[in-house]
């Protein structure tokens, strides 16, 4: 699976953004998809996950209620809708995928099989 993230940008606190992760290659619908982020000088951290079936989602406490992950299997695309953005959301955002059926998800980076290049999200105060 090849992944390409897009949709990042520079926004103000309180604004919204939608990130997209386009996938190609092996069966999209067989994989669970994740978003991670990495701020400068910090470790990469889990943000959100959506099960291969699309029927379950999981979020980090820091984004719960503000971010929504979704998928469109017809378009082989996963989305991350980010509302009420805060300066602390500033990071490079990465999409990732795993063929593991484990749920609740393994939120560690080691659990991912595929990674896309990141997209920068900068939130100004």
C-alpha positions as semicolon CSV with decimal commas, in nm:
position;residue;x (nm);y (nm);z (nm)
1;X;0,000;0,000;0,000
2;X;0,134;0,340;-0,100
3;X;0,002;0,637;0,093
4;X;0,000;1,007;0,011
5;X;-0,116;1,263;0,263
6;X;-0,229;1,611;0,168
7;X;-0,435;1,902;0,292
8;X;-0,205;2,059;0,547
9;X;-0,152;2,431;0,575
10;X;-0,125;2,737;0,793
11;X;-0,441;2,829;0,983
12;X;-0,542;3,030;1,286
13;X;-0,653;2,889;1,618
14;X;-1,017;2,784;1,600
15;X;-1,006;2,713;1,227
16;X;-1,066;2,380;1,056
17;X;-0,873;2,167;0,809
18;X;-0,936;1,839;0,635
19;X;-0,644;1,612;0,564
20;X;-0,666;1,341;0,300
21;X;-0,470;1,020;0,264
22;X;-0,489;0,863;-0,080
23;X;-0,397;0,496;-0,095
24;X;-0,296;0,279;-0,385
25;X;-0,172;-0,074;-0,421
26;X;-0,304;-0,366;-0,222
27;X;-0,664;-0,400;-0,106
28;X;-0,756;-0,075;0,063
29;X;-1,060;-0,216;0,238
30;X;-0,854;-0,483;0,413
31;X;-0,649;-0,231;0,608
32;X;-0,710;-0,017;0,912
33;X;-0,583;0,336;0,875
34;X;-0,425;0,570;1,124
35;X;-0,315;0,928;1,158
36;X;-0,008;1,015;1,363
37;X;0,159;1,349;1,414
38;X;0,503;1,467;1,509
39;X;0,580;1,810;1,647
40;X;0,929;1,952;1,628
41;X;1,149;1,792;1,890
42;X;0,886;1,541;1,998
43;X;0,812;1,178;1,932
44;X;0,555;1,076;1,677
45;X;0,221;1,030;1,849
46;X;-0,106;0,860;1,768
47;X;-0,399;1,080;1,666
48;X;-0,681;0,867;1,525
49;X;-0,760;0,530;1,374
50;X;-1,040;0,380;1,168
51;X;-1,104;0,010;1,142
52;X;-1,078;-0,170;0,811
53;X;-1,460;-0,205;0,810
54;X;-1,507;0,166;0,873
55;X;-1,741;0,077;1,158
56;X;-1,517;0,176;1,444
57;X;-1,293;0,471;1,520
58;X;-1,049;0,552;1,797
59;X;-0,897;0,882;1,905
60;X;-0,625;1,020;2,125
61;X;-0,770;1,204;2,423
62;X;-0,609;1,526;2,304
63;X;-0,820;1,537;1,987
64;X;-1,137;1,360;2,095
65;X;-1,443;1,569;2,012
66;X;-1,249;1,793;1,772
67;X;-1,112;1,554;1,509
68;X;-1,303;1,303;1,299
69;X;-1,149;1,023;1,095
70;X;-1,343;0,873;0,807
71;X;-1,282;0,665;0,499
72;X;-1,425;0,634;0,150
73;X;-1,345;0,287;0,022
74;X;-1,474;0,376;-0,325
75;X;-1,210;0,649;-0,348
76;X;-0,939;0,463;-0,155
77;X;-0,908;0,767;0,066
78;X;-0,901;0,831;0,439
79;X;-0,980;1,173;0,582
80;X;-0,906;1,356;0,904
81;X;-1,138;1,644;0,971
82;X;-0,983;1,876;1,229
83;X;-1,202;2,137;1,396
84;X;-1,127;2,392;1,666
85;X;-0,758;2,371;1,594
86;X;-0,515;2,478;1,864
87;X;-0,151;2,587;1,841
88;X;-0,055;2,261;2,012
89;X;-0,195;2,073;1,712
90;X;0,094;2,209;1,506
91;X;0,287;1,914;1,367
92;X;0,364;1,709;1,062
93;X;0,073;1,470;1,016
94;X;0,131;1,121;0,877
95;X;-0,112;0,861;0,757
96;X;-0,033;0,497;0,813
97;X;-0,194;0,161;0,754
98;X;-0,185;-0,187;0,895
99;X;-0,323;-0,519;0,782
100;X;-0,371;-0,623;1,144
101;X;-0,729;-0,687;1,250
102;X;-0,648;-0,594;1,609
103;X;-0,906;-0,365;1,767
104;X;-0,889;-0,157;1,986
105;X;-0,595;-0,055;1,774
106;X;-0,228;-0,077;1,847
107;X;-0,148;0,293;1,870
108;X;0,226;0,250;1,853
109;X;0,424;0,335;1,542
110;X;0,569;-0,016;1,547
111;X;0,227;-0,158;1,465
112;X;0,209;0,007;1,125
113;X;0,298;-0,167;0,800
114;X;0,285;0,133;0,569
115;X;0,356;0,504;0,603
116;X;0,298;0,802;0,383
117;X;0,500;1,120;0,370
118;X;0,370;1,380;0,608
119;X;0,181;1,701;0,557
120;X;0,254;2,007;0,770
121;X;-0,019;2,161;0,981
122;X;0,064;2,491;1,148
123;X;-0,183;2,661;1,380
124;X;-0,110;3,017;1,478
125;X;-0,245;3,174;1,796
